[in-house]
Structure formats: C-alpha cells, structure tokens
PDB file of C-alpha atoms and ligand atoms in Angstrom:
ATOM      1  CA  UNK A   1     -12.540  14.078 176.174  1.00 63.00           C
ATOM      2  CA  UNK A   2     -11.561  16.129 173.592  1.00 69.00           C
ATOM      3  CA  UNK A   3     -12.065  15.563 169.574  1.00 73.00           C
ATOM      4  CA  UNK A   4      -8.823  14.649 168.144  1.00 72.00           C
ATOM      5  CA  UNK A   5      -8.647  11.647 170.431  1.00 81.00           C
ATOM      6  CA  UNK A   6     -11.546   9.937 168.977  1.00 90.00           C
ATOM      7  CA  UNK A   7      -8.810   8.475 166.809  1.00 93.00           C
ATOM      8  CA  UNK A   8      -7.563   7.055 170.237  1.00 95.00           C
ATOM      9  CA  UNK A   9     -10.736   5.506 171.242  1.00 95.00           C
ATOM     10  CA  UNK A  10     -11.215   4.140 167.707  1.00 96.00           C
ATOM     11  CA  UNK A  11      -7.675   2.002 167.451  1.00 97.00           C
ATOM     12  CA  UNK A  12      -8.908   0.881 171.417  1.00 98.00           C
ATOM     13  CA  UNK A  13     -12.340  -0.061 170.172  1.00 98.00           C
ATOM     14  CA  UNK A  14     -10.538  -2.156 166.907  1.00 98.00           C
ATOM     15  CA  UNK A  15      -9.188  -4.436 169.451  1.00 98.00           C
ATOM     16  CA  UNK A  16     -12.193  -4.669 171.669  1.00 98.00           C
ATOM     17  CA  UNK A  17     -14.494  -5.376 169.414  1.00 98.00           C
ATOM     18  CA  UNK A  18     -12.575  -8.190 168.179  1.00 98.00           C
ATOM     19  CA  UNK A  19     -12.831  -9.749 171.535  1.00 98.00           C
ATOM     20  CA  UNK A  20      -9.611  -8.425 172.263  1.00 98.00           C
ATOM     21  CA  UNK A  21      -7.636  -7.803 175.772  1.00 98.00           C
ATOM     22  CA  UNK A  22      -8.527  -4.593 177.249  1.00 98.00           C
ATOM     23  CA  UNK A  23      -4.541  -4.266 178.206  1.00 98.00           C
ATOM     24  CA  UNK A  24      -3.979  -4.234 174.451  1.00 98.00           C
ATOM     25  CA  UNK A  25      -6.492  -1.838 173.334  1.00 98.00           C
ATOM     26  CA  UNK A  26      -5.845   0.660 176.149  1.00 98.00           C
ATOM     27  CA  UNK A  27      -2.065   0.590 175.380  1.00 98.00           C
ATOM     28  CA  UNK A  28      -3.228   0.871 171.387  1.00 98.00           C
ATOM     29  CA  UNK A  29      -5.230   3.803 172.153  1.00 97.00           C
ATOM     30  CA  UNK A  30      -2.858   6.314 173.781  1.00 97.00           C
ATOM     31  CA  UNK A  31      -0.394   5.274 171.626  1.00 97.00           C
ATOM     32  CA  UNK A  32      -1.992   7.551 169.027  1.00 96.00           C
ATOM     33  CA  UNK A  33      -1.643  10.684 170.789  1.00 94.00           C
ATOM     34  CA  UNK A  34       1.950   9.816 171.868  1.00 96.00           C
ATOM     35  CA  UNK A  35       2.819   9.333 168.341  1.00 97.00           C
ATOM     36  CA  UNK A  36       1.045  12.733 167.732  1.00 93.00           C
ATOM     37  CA  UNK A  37       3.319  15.978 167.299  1.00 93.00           C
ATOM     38  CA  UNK A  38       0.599  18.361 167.320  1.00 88.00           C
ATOM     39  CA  UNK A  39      -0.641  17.085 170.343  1.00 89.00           C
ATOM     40  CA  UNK A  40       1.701  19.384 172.640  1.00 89.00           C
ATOM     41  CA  UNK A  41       1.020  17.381 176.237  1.00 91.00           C
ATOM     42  CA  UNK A  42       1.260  13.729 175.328  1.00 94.00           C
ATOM     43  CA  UNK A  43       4.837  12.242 173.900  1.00 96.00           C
ATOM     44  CA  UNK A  44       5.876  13.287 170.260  1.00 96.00           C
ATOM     45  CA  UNK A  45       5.653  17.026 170.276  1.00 95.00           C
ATOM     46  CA  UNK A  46       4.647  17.522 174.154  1.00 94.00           C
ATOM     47  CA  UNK A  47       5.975  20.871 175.469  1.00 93.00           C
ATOM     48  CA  UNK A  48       9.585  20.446 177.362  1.00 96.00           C
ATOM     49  CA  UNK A  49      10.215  21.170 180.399  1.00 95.00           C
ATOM     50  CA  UNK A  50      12.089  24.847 181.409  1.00 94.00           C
ATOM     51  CA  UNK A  51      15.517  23.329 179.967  1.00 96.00           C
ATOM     52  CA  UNK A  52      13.941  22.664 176.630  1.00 97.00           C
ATOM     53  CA  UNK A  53      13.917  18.294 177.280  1.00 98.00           C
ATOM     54  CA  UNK A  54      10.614  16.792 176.803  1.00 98.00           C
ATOM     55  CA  UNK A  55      10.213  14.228 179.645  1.00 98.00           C
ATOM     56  CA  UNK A  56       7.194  11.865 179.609  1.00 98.00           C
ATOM     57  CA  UNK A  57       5.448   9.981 182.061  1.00 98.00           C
ATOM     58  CA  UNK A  58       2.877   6.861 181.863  1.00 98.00           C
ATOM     59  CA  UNK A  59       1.735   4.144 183.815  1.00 98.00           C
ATOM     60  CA  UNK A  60      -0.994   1.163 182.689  1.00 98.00           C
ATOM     61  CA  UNK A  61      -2.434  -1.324 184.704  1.00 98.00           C
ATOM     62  CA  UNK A  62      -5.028  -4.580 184.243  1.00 98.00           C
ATOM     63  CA  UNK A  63      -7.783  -6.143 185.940  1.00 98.00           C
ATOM     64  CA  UNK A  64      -5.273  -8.375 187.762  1.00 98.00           C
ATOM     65  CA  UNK A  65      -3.941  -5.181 189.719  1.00 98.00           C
ATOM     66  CA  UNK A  66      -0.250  -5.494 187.873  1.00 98.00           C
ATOM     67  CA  UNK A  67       0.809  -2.050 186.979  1.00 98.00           C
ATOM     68  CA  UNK A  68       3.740  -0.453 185.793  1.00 98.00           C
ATOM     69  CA  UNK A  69       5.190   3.167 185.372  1.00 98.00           C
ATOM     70  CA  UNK A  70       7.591   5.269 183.612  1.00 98.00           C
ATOM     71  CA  UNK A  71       8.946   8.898 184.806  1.00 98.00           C
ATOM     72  CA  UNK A  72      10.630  11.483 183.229  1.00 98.00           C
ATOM     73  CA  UNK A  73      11.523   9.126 180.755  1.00 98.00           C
ATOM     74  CA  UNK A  74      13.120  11.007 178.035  1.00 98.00           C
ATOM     75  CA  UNK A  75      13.710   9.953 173.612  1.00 98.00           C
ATOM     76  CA  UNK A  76      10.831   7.019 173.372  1.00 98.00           C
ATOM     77  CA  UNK A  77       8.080   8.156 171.532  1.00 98.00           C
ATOM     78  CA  UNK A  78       5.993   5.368 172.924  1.00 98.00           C
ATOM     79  CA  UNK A  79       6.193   4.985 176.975  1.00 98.00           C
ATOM     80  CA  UNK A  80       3.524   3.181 177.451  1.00 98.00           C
ATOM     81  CA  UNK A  81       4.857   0.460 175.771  1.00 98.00           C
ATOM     82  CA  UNK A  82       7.748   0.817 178.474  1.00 98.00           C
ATOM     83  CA  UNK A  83       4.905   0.556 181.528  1.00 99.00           C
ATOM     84  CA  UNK A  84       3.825  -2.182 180.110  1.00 98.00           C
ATOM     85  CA  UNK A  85       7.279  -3.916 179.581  1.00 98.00           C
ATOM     86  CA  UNK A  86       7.988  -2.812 183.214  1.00 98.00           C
ATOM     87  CA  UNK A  87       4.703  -4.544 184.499  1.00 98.00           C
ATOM     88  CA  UNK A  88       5.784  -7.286 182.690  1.00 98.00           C
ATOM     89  CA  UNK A  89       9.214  -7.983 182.525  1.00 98.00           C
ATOM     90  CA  UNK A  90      10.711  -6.486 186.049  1.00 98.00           C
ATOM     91  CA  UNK A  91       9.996  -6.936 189.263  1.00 98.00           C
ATOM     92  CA  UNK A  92       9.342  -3.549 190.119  1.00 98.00           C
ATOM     93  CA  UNK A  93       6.201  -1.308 189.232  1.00 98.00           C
ATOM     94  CA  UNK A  94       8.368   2.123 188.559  1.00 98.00           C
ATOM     95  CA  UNK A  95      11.166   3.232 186.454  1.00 98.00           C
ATOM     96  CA  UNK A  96      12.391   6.513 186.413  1.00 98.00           C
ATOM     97  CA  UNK A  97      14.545   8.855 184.131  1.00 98.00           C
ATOM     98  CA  UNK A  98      17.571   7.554 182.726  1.00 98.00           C
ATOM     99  CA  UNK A  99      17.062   4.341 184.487  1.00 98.00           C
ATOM    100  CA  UNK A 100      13.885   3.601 182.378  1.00 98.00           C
ATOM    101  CA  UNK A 101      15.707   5.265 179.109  1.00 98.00           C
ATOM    102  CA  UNK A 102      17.901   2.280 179.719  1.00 98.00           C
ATOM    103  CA  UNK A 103      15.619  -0.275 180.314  1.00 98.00           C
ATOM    104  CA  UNK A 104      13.806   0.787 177.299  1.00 98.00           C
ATOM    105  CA  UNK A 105      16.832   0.582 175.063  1.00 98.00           C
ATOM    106  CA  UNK A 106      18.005  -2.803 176.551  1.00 98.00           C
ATOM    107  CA  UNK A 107      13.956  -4.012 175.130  1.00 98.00           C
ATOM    108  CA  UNK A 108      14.917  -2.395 171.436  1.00 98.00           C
ATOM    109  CA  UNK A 109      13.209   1.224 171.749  1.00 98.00           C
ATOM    110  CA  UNK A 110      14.916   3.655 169.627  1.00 97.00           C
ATOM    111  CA  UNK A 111      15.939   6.822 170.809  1.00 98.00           C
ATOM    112  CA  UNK A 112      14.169   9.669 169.175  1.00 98.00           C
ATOM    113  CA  UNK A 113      14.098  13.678 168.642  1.00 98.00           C
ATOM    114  CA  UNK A 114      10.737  14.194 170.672  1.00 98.00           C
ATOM    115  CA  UNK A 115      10.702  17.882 170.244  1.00 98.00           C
ATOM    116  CA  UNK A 116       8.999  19.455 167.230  1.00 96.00           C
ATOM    117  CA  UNK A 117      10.079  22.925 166.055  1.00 96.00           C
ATOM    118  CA  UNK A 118       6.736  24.223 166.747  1.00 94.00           C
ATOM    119  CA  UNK A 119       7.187  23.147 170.387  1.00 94.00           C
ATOM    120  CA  UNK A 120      10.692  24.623 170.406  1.00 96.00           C
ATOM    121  CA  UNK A 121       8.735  27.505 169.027  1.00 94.00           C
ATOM    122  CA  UNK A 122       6.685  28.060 172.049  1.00 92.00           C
ATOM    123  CA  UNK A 123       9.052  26.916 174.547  1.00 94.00           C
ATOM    124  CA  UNK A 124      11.599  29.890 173.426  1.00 94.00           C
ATOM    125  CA  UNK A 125       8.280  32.105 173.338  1.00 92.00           C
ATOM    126  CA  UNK A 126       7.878  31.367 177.278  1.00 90.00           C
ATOM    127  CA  UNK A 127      11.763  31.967 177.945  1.00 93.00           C
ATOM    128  CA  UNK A 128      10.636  35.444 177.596  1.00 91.00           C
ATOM    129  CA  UNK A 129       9.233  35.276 180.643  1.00 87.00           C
ATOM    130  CA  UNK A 130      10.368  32.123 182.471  1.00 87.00           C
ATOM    131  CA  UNK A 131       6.957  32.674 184.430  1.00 78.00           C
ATOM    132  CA  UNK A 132       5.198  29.298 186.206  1.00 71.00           C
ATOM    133  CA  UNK A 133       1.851  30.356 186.235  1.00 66.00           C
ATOM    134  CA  UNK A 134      -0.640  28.139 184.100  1.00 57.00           C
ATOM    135  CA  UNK A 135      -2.418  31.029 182.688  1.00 56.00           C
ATOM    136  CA  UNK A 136       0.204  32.124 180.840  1.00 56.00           C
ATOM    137  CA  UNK A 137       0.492  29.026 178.445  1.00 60.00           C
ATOM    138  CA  UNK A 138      -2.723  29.577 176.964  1.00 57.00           C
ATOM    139  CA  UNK A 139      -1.482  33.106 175.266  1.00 61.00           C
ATOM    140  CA  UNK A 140       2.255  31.589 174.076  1.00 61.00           C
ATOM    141  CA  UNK A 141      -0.332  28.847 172.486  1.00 59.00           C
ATOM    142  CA  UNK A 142      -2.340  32.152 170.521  1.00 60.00           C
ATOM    143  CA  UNK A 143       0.998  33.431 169.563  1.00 59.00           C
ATOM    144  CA  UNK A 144       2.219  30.507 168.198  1.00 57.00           C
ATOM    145  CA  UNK A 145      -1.217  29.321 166.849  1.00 51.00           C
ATOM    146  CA  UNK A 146      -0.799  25.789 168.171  1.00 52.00           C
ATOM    147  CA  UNK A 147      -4.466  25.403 168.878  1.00 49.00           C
ATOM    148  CA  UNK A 148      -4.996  24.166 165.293  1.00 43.00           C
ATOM    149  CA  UNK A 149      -6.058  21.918 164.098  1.00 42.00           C
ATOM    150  CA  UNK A 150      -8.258  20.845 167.589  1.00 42.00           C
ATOM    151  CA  UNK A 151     -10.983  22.407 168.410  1.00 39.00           C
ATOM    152  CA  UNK A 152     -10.656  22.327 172.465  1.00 40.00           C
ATOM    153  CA  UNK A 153     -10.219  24.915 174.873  1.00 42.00           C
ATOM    154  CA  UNK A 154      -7.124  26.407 174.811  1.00 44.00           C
ATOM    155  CA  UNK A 155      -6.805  26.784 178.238  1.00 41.00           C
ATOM    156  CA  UNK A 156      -7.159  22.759 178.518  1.00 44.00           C
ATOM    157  CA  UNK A 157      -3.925  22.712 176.469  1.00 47.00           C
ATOM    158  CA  UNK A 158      -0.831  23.164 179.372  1.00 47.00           C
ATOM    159  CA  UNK A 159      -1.631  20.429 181.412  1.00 51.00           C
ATOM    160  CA  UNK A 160      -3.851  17.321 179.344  1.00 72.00           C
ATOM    161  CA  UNK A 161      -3.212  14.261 179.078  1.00 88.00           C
ATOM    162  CA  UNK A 162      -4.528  11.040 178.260  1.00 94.00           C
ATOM    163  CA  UNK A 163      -6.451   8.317 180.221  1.00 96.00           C
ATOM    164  CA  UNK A 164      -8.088   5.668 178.590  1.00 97.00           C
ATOM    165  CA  UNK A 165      -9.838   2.681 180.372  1.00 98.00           C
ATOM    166  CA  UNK A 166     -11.161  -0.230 178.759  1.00 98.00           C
ATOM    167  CA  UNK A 167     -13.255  -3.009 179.533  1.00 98.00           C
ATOM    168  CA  UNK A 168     -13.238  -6.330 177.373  1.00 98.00           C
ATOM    169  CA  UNK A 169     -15.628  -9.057 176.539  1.00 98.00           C
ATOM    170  CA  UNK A 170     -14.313 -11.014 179.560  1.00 98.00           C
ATOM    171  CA  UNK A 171     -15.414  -7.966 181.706  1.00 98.00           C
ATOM    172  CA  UNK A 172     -11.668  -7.088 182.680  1.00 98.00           C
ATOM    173  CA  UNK A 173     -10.693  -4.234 182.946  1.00 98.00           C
ATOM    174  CA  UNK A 174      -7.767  -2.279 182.241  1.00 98.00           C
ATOM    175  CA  UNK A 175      -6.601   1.486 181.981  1.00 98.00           C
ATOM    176  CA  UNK A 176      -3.138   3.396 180.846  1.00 98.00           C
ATOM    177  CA  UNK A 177      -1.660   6.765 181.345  1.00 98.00           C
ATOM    178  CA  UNK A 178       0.326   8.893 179.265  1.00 97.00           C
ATOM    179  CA  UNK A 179       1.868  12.611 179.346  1.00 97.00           C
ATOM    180  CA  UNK A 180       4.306  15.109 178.793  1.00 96.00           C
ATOM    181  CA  UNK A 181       3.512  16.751 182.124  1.00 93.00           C
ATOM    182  CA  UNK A 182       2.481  20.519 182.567  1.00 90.00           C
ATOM    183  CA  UNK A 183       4.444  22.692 179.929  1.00 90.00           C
ATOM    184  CA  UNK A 184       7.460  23.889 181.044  1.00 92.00           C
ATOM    185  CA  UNK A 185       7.711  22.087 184.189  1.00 92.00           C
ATOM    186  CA  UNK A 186      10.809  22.633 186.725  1.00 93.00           C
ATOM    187  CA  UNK A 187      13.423  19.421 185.063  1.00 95.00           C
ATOM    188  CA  UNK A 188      12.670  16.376 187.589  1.00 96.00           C
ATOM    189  CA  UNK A 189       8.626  17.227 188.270  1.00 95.00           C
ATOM    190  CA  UNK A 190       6.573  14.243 187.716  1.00 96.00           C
ATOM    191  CA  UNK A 191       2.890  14.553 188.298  1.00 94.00           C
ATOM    192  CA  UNK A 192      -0.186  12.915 188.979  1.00 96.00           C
ATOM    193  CA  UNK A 193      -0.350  10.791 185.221  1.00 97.00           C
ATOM    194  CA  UNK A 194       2.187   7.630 186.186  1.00 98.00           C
ATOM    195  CA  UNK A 195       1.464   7.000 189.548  1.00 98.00           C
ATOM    196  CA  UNK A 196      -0.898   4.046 190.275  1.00 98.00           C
ATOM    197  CA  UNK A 197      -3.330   5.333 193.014  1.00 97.00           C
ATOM    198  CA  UNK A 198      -3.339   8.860 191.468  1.00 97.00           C
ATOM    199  CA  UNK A 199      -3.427   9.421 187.368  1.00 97.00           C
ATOM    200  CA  UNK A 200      -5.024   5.511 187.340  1.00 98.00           C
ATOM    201  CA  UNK A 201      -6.521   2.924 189.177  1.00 98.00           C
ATOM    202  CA  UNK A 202      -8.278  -0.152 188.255  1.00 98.00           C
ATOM    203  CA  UNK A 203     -10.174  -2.177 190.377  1.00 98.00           C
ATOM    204  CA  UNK A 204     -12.284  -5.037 188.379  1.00 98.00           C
ATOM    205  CA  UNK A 205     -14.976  -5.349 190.683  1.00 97.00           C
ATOM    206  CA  UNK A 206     -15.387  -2.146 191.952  1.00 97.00           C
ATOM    207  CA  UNK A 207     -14.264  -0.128 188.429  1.00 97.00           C
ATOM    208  CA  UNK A 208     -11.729   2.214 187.285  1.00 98.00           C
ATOM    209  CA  UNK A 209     -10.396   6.085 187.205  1.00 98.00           C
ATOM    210  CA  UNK A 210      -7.960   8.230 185.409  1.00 97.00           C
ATOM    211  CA  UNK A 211      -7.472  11.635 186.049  1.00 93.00           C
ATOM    212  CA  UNK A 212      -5.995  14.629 183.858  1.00 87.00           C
ATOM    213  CA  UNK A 213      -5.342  18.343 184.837  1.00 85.00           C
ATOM    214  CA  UNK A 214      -3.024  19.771 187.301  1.00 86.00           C
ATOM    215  CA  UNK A 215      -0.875  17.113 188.367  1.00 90.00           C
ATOM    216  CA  UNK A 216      -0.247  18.458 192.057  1.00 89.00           C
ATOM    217  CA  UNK A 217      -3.899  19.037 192.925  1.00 88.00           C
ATOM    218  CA  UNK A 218      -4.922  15.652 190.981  1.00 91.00           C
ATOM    219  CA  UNK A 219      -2.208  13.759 193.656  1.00 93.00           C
ATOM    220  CA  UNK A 220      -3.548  16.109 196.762  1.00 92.00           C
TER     221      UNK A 220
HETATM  222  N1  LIG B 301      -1.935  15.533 184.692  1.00 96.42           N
HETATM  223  C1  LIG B 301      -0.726  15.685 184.035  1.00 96.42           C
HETATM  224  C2  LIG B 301       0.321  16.365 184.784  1.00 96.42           C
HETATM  225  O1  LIG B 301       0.021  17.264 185.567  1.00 96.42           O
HETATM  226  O2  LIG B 301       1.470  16.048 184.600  1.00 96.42           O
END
C-alpha cells in the first residue's frame, strides 16, 4: 500500500520471478518491514503496548490451506518465520505468547531488543496521557517526527500492518501476516493480523485476502 514497502514487494517478486514458491516469497517480503525499525507497526521498532513490551503477531498460509500463527509473541524480530515453522513443524495452527517465544527459541531464534529509542520515545510521549483513542497517535507521531522518512498518511501509522499475497508460476497461492498491533494496546490484545479467517485467507481456487486497520472492526 504504502511506499516504503515496495522494498517488500521487490524481495517477494525476486523469488517469484525465479519460478519460486509463493510461500517463500510472501514470507521474504514481510520480512523486510519486520526487520525495519522505522517502521513503528510491524516487528523491529513497532510501538509497545501500554507496559512499554512490543508484542507481535503473524500468521501465513499456502494454497494447500496449511496455516500457522503467532500471538503476542515477544524478542523475535522475524515471526513470520515462527508461523511458518508452526505450520510446519507442530501440529497445531496457533502459538501464543511465551509459549511461541519458546517454541521459537527451541528452532534457534535469538532473542532480541525489539524496541528502538525512538519508539520508547513516543511510547513515554503517550504515558502523558495514557488515552486509548486512535486519534491521538497521529499527534505523539508529529511530536516525535516519526513520519520520516515515509511519505504516508500519518493517521495510517497506529494501526498498519502488512499483508502480502503471492501467486507463483504454478498458480498457488499463498499470503502472510505480520504486526505489532495498534500502538499502545492493553498487554494481551491480539487483533485481526494472525488469525486465519480474519487478517488472511487463501483459497487457491477462489483467491485470497488480507486485511490491515483496526484490528477489532477488521475481526467484526
Ligand atoms: N490490523 C492490525 C491490528 O489491529 O492489530
């Protein structure tokens, strides 16, 4: 959607045009926001949540319908890699909070720092006022300038995200997930972004969706 994740669609489109798996270049693509600190929603440098812990959630899935999800996961600067180990390597489809830091660090994540100063920055800024109220984001993001470098609306800044879907040269599809969740968020919310049915659904025949904005209404 917005500029700076051309750069997203680019490292997706390396592997496609290659004749590469659409699981691979969807998971290849949002890694490069997740790895991106000035990106304040997606992993490195998303906003934390009102106790100052930046929590992430993801989810991918492929043209087979296997899917797999991570919640409130919390130190892995890459959990989509995570959904996708879930998918592939567990019986179950979701893993959440310190059950999925676990799992991650059983499969050789590291655990990292995922909070930048600048994000401390604004998350200190919106102590001030505590307030939940989406509006309010927008003006802690002119005071602490975090717009820049992107050129997007700064009101799309508290709750983006990334969805990327993909379809290969065998005509599969597949589609991944990946957030830090609306700024600020109450510890424990998880949104729309890793659950299958609601952030992203793929359906080969039929096609495939992934939503971003306000997590509640997105799942209502
Ligand atoms: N759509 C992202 C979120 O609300 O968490």
């Amino acid at each position: 959607t917005w500029a700076p994740n051309m750069k997203a669609n680019k490292a997706a489109w390396e592997i496609l045009s290659k004749g590469g798996y659409s699981l691979d270049a969807v998971e290849a693509g949002v890694m490069i926001p997740e790895a991106d600190p000035n990106d304040v929603s997606v992993g490195y440098g998303g906003y934390p949540d009102r106790d100052g812990k930046v929590t992430l959630d993801s989810c991918i899935m492929n043209e087979k319908g296997q899917c797999g999800a991570v919640m409130a996961i919390e130190h892995i600067m890459h959990p989509i890699k995570v959904a996708r180990l879930v998918m592939e390597k567990t019986p179950h489809v979701q893993l959440v909070g310190e059950g999925a830091l676990q799992f991650a660090l059983t499969e050789g994540f590291k655990k990292e720092n995922l909070l930048t100063p600048e994000s401390e920055k604004a998350w200190k800024e919106w102590l001030k006022t505590s307030k939940y109220d989406p509006m309010t984001i927008p003006k802690i993001l002119e005071k602490t300038n975090q717009q820049e470098p992107y050129p997007w609306p700064v009101a799309a800044l508290n709750h983006d995200t990334i969805g990327m879907i993909a379809m290969d040269v065998n005509g599969n599809i597949s589609g991944a997930c990946t957030t830090s969740g609306m700024a600020f968020k109450m510890r424990g919310r998880v949104g729309d972004s890793p659950i299958i049915g609601a952030g992203l659904f793929v359906d080969n025949e039929i096609g495939a969706a992934s939503a971003t904005g306000v997590g509640e209404e997105v799942v209502k």
